[in-house]
Coordinates of C-alpha atoms in Angstrom, one line a residue:
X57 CA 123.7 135.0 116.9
X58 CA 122.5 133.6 113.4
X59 CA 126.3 131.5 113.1
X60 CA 125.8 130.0 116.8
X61 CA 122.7 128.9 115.5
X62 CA 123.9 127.3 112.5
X63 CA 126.7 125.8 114.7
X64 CA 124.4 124.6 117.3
X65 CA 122.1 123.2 115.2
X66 CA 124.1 121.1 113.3
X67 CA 126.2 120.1 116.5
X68 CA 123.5 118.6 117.6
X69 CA 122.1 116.9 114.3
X70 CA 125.5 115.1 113.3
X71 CA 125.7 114.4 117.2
X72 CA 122.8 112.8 118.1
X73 CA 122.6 110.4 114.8
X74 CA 125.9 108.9 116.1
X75 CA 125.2 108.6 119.8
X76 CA 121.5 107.5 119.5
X77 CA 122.8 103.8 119.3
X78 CA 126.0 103.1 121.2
X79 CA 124.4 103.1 124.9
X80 CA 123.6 99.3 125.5
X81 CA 121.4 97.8 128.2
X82 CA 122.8 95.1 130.5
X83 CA 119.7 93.3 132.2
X84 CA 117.3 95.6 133.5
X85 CA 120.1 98.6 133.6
X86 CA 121.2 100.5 130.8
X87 CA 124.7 101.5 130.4
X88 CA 125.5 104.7 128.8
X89 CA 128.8 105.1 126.9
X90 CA 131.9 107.9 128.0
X91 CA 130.8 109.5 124.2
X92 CA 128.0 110.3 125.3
X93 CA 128.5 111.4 128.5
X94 CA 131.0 113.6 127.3
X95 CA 128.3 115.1 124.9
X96 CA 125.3 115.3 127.5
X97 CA 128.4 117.2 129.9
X98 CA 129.4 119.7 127.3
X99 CA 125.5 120.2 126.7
X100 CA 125.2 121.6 130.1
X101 CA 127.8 123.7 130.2
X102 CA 126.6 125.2 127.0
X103 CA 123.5 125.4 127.9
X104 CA 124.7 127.2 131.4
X105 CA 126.5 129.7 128.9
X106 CA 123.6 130.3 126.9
X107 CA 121.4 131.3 130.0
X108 CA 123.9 133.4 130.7
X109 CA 124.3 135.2 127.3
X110 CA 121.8 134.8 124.2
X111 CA 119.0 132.9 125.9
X112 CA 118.5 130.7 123.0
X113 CA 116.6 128.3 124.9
X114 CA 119.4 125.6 125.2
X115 CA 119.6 126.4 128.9
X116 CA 115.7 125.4 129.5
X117 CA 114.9 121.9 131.1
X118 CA 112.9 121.4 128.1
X119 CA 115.5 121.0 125.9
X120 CA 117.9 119.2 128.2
X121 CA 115.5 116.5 128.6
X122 CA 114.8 116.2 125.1
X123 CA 118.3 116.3 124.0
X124 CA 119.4 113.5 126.7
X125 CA 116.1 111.2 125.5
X126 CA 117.5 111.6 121.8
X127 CA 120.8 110.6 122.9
X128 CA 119.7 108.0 124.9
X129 CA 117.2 107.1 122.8
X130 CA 114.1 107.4 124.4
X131 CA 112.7 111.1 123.4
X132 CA 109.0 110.2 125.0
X133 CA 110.8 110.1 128.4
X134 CA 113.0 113.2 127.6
X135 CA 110.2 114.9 126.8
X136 CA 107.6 114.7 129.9
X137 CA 110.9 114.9 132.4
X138 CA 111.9 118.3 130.5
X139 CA 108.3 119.8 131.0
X140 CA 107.5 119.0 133.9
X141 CA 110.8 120.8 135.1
X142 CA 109.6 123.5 132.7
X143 CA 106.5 124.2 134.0
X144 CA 108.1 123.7 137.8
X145 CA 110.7 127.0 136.7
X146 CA 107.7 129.1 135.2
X147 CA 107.5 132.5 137.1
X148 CA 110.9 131.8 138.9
X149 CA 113.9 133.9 138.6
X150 CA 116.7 135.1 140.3
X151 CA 116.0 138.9 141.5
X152 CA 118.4 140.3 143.8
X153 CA 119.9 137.7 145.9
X154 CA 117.3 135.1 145.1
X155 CA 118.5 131.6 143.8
X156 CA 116.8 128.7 142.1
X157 CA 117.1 124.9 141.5
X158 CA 119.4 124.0 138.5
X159 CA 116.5 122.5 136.5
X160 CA 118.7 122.0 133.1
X161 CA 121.0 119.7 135.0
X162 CA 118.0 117.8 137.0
X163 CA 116.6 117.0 133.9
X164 CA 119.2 115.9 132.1
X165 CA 120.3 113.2 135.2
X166 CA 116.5 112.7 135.8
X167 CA 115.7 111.6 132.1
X168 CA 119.2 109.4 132.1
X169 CA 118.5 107.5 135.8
X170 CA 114.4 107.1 133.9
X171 CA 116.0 105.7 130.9
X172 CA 118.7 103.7 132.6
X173 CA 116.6 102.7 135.5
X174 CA 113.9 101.4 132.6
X175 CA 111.2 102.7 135.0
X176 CA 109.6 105.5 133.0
X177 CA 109.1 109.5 133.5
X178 CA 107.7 109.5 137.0
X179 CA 110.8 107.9 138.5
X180 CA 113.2 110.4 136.7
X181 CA 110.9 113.3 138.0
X182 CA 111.2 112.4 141.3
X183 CA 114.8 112.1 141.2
X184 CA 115.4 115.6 138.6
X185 CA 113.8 118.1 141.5
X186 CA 115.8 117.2 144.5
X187 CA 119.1 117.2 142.1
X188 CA 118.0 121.0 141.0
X189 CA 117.5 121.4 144.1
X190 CA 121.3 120.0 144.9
X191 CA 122.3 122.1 143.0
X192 CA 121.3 125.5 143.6
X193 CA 123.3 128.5 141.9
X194 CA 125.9 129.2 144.0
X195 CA 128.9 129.2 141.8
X196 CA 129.8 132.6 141.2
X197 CA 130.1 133.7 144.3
X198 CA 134.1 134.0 144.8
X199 CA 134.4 136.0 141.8
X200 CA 131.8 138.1 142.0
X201 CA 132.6 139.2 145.7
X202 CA 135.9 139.8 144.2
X203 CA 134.7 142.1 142.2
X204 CA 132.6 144.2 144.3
X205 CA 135.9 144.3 146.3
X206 CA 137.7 145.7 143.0
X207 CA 134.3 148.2 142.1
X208 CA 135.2 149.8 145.4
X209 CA 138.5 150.3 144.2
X210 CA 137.2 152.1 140.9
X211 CA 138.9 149.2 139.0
X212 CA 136.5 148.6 136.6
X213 CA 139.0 146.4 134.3
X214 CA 139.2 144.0 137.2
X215 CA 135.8 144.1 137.0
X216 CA 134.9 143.3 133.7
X217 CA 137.8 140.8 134.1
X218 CA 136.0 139.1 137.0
X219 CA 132.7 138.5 135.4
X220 CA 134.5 136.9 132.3
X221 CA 136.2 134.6 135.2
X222 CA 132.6 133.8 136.4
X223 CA 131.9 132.3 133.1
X224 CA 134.7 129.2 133.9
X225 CA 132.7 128.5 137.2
X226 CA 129.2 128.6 135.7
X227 CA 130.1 126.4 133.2
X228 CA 132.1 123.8 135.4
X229 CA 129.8 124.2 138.1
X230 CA 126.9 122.1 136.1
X231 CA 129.2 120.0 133.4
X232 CA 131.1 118.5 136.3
X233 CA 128.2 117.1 138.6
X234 CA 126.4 115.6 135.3
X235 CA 130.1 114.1 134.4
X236 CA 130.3 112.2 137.6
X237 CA 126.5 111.6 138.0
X238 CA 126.5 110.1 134.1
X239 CA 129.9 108.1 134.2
X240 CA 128.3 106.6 138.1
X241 CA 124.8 106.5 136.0
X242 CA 124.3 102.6 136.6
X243 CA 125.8 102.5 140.0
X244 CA 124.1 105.5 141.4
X245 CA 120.4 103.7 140.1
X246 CA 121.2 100.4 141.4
X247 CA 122.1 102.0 145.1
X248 CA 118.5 104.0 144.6
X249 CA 116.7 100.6 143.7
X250 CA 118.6 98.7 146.7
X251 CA 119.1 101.0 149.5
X252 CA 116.2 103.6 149.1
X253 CA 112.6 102.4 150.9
X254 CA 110.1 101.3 148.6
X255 CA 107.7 104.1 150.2
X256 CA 110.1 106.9 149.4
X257 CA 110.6 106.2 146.0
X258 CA 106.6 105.8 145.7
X259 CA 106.2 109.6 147.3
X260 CA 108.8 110.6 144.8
X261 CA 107.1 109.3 142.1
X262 CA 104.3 110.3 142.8
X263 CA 105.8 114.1 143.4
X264 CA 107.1 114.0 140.1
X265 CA 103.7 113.2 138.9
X266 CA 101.5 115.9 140.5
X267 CA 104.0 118.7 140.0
X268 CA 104.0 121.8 139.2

């Protein structure tokens, strides 16, 4: 644990120096640059393994948003995107067959559309909780029935062997819908201010404002 800390740690320190200033803004829309969504896509993924193994806190909303406003460079905006999500996922878990909202990935695309947008926290919010809610944790379900299928059996190897599997859809699960959300970043905010009434992006803001 101490040496994925030390990793971690300075992953993210040499990381964020260098991507902090190569997203540039075109008119009112920022564009973000492929390094960086590369970076904010592998952050998901590890943070999706950490909340499935040490629980360092790299998997909490709090720290996605932070991390995406420090790579974006807004941290402010990060910041108040990340906990509100926080504070939405207190008391929330997943007992028995119970599933919640993908808050690490809704605030890492909410903080990036309120950054790229240029139209603050609120707007982000609004647009983090019905992407958590998008995408709900479903991803394990193939190998996991699988594997009940095999404990029947009394193979225990396949098993153990199906879990590990599990890992591969966790993690791709969240890094690929940031990918495409991030790399469609600019288009996907331009449809939102264009096509989306005036009113529903008002009641979404003001959502995001209220909530928890």
């Amino acid at each position: 644990m101490p040496i994925f800390c030390v990793f971690t740690k300075y992953y993210f320190k040499s990381a964020i120096i260098y991507l902090k200033a190569i997203s540039e803004r075109e008119g009112n829309i920022m564009k973000i640059s492929v390094i960086a969504i590369i970076f904010l896509s592998l952050y998901v993924g590890l943070g999706q393994l950490d909340a499935l193994s040490l629980k360092t806190g790299l998997y909490s909303p709090v720290f996605g948003g932070a991390v995406t406003g420090l790579v974006l460079g807004d941290l402010k905006t990060g910041l108040i995107v990340g906990a509100t999500l926080q504070l939405a996922t207190l008391g929330v878990a997943t007992y028995g067959g119970a599933t919640v909202p993908d808050f690490l990935s809704g605030s890492v695309m909410g903080t990036a559309y309120a950054i790229i947008s240029g139209r603050g926290a609120a707007y982000g919010i609004g647009l983090a909780i019905p992407i958590g809610l998008l995408l709900t944790r479903l991803a394990n379900t193939y190998f996991q029935n699988h594997a009940t299928k095999e404990a029947e059996k009394v193979n225990y190897t396949a098993v153990e062997r199906d879990n590990l599997y599990g890992i591969i859809s966790w993690v791709l699960s969240r890094a690929i819908p940031v990918f495409i959300g991030l790399t469609f970043g600019a288009t996907v905010v331009k449809a939102i201010n264009n096509w989306i009434p005036a009113w529903l992006m008002n009641g979404l803001k003001i959502a995001g404002i209220i909530l928890p």
